[in-house]
Amino acid sequence: MKSIIKTVLIASISIGVILGILYFIYTQIDFIGHKDPKIVAENIKRWNNTLLSAEYRNGTDHCKVDLLDPVNIEIIAGNNSSYVILDKEYKLSGDTIIIVGGIEDAEKYINSDKFLIRKNKLLYKIKSSGNFDTIQAMTIKFNTIKR
């Protein structure tokens, strides 16, 4: 009986060690290039140029807006089942961001091609009355836009 317990114990430890080694090797594989110094440098440059970043998230809906530079905007909008990523140009008029070319691909999630900056919120949904919805608004993470 003792030899069976020893055999099972040695086999389980050996399998655990082998699985541990395989897991370590798997975690070291560079699947998406996140360790490539060139890609890391490009990502840091992009993050440093970002003028504004805002995000709204609840249990089902998600919307994120990044003003990547003085010309380009990235909008990620969706829900639990799908989402869309838009890379568009924008124009800034006072405290209003206007998307050039519209948002035809994201109309399911966003009903306006204008965003309004109010205090620490970015308003993006228009109610049936024609006013911006202040309840379902994105929280601005950071804002370096000069007014």
Coordinates of C-alpha atoms in Angstrom, one line a residue:
M1 CA 0.0 0.0 0.0
K2 CA 2.9 2.4 0.8
S3 CA 4.4 1.9 -2.7
I4 CA 1.1 2.8 -4.4
I5 CA 0.9 6.1 -2.3
K6 CA 4.6 6.9 -3.1
T7 CA 4.0 6.2 -6.8
V8 CA 0.8 8.4 -6.9
L9 CA 2.6 11.2 -5.0
I10 CA 5.6 11.2 -7.2
A11 CA 3.5 11.1 -10.4
S12 CA 1.3 14.0 -9.2
I13 CA 4.3 16.1 -8.3
S14 CA 5.9 15.3 -11.7
I15 CA 2.7 16.3 -13.5
G16 CA 2.5 19.5 -11.5
V17 CA 6.0 20.4 -12.3
I18 CA 5.5 19.8 -16.0
L19 CA 2.3 21.8 -16.1
G20 CA 4.0 24.6 -14.2
I21 CA 6.9 24.7 -16.7
L22 CA 4.4 24.7 -19.6
Y23 CA 2.4 27.5 -18.0
F24 CA 5.6 29.6 -17.6
I25 CA 6.5 29.0 -21.2
Y26 CA 3.0 29.9 -22.4
T27 CA 3.0 33.2 -20.5
Q28 CA 6.3 34.2 -22.0
I29 CA 5.2 33.9 -25.6
D30 CA 4.7 37.3 -27.2
F31 CA 1.3 36.9 -28.9
I32 CA 0.4 40.5 -29.6
G33 CA 3.7 42.2 -29.7
H34 CA 3.2 44.0 -26.3
K35 CA 6.9 43.4 -25.5
D36 CA 8.2 44.7 -28.8
P37 CA 10.1 47.9 -27.9
K38 CA 9.0 49.6 -31.2
I39 CA 5.3 49.0 -30.4
V40 CA 5.7 50.0 -26.8
A41 CA 7.4 53.3 -27.9
E42 CA 4.5 54.0 -30.4
N43 CA 1.9 53.3 -27.7
I44 CA 3.6 55.7 -25.3
K45 CA 3.9 58.4 -27.9
R46 CA 0.2 58.0 -28.7
W47 CA -0.8 58.1 -25.0
N48 CA 1.3 61.3 -24.5
N49 CA -0.4 63.0 -27.5
T50 CA -3.9 62.2 -26.2
L51 CA -5.8 65.4 -25.4
L52 CA -8.9 64.0 -23.8
S53 CA -10.1 60.6 -22.6
A54 CA -13.6 59.8 -21.3
E55 CA -15.5 56.7 -20.6
Y56 CA -19.0 55.5 -19.7
R57 CA -19.7 52.0 -18.5
N58 CA -22.7 50.4 -16.9
G59 CA -23.8 46.8 -16.7
T60 CA -24.5 46.5 -20.4
D61 CA -23.4 49.6 -22.3
H62 CA -19.9 50.9 -22.9
C63 CA -18.6 54.0 -24.6
K64 CA -15.1 55.4 -24.7
V65 CA -13.8 58.5 -26.5
D66 CA -10.2 59.5 -26.9
L67 CA -9.1 62.7 -28.7
L68 CA -5.8 61.3 -30.0
D69 CA -4.5 64.5 -31.3
P70 CA -5.9 67.9 -32.6
V71 CA -7.4 66.1 -35.6
N72 CA -8.3 62.4 -34.8
I73 CA -10.8 60.9 -32.5
E74 CA -11.3 57.3 -31.5
I75 CA -14.7 56.1 -30.4
I76 CA -15.4 52.7 -28.9
A77 CA -19.1 52.0 -28.3
G78 CA -21.0 48.9 -27.7
N79 CA -22.9 46.6 -25.3
N80 CA -22.6 43.1 -24.0
S81 CA -22.9 41.5 -27.4
S82 CA -21.1 43.7 -29.8
Y83 CA -19.2 46.9 -30.2
V84 CA -17.8 49.2 -32.9
I85 CA -14.5 51.2 -33.1
L86 CA -14.5 54.4 -35.1
D87 CA -11.5 56.3 -36.1
K88 CA -12.7 59.7 -37.3
E89 CA -11.6 63.3 -37.6
Y90 CA -13.2 65.9 -35.3
K91 CA -13.5 69.7 -35.0
L92 CA -13.7 71.5 -31.7
S93 CA -16.0 74.5 -31.3
G94 CA -15.9 75.9 -27.8
D95 CA -17.0 73.1 -25.6
T96 CA -18.5 71.0 -28.4
I97 CA -16.7 68.2 -30.2
I98 CA -18.2 67.6 -33.7
I99 CA -17.4 64.4 -35.5
V100 CA -16.5 65.0 -39.2
G101 CA -18.4 62.5 -41.5
G102 CA -20.9 61.4 -38.9
I103 CA -21.2 58.2 -36.8
E104 CA -23.2 56.0 -39.2
D105 CA -21.5 52.8 -37.9
A106 CA -22.2 53.6 -34.3
E107 CA -25.8 54.9 -34.5
K108 CA -27.0 51.8 -32.5
Y109 CA -25.0 53.0 -29.5
I110 CA -24.6 56.8 -29.9
N111 CA -27.4 59.0 -31.3
S112 CA -25.4 62.2 -32.0
D113 CA -22.3 63.2 -33.9
K114 CA -21.7 65.9 -31.3
F115 CA -20.2 65.6 -27.8
L116 CA -20.5 68.3 -25.1
I117 CA -17.9 68.9 -22.4
R118 CA -19.6 69.9 -19.1
K119 CA -17.5 70.1 -16.0
N120 CA -16.0 66.6 -15.5
K121 CA -18.5 64.9 -17.9
L122 CA -18.7 64.3 -21.7
L123 CA -22.3 64.3 -22.8
Y124 CA -22.9 62.1 -25.8
K125 CA -26.6 61.0 -25.9
I126 CA -29.4 63.2 -26.9
K127 CA -32.8 62.7 -25.2
S128 CA -36.1 62.9 -27.1
S129 CA -36.5 66.5 -26.0
G130 CA -33.4 67.4 -27.9
N131 CA -31.2 68.1 -24.9
F132 CA -28.1 66.1 -23.9
D133 CA -28.7 63.4 -21.4
T134 CA -26.8 64.3 -18.2
I135 CA -27.4 61.0 -16.4
Q136 CA -25.9 58.7 -19.0
A137 CA -22.7 60.7 -19.5
M138 CA -19.0 59.8 -19.8
T139 CA -16.6 60.6 -17.0
I140 CA -13.6 62.5 -18.2
K141 CA -10.4 60.8 -17.1
F142 CA -8.2 63.6 -18.2
N143 CA -8.5 66.7 -20.3
T144 CA -5.7 68.9 -21.7
I145 CA -7.8 70.8 -24.2
K146 CA -6.9 74.5 -23.9
R147 CA -10.0 76.8 -24.0

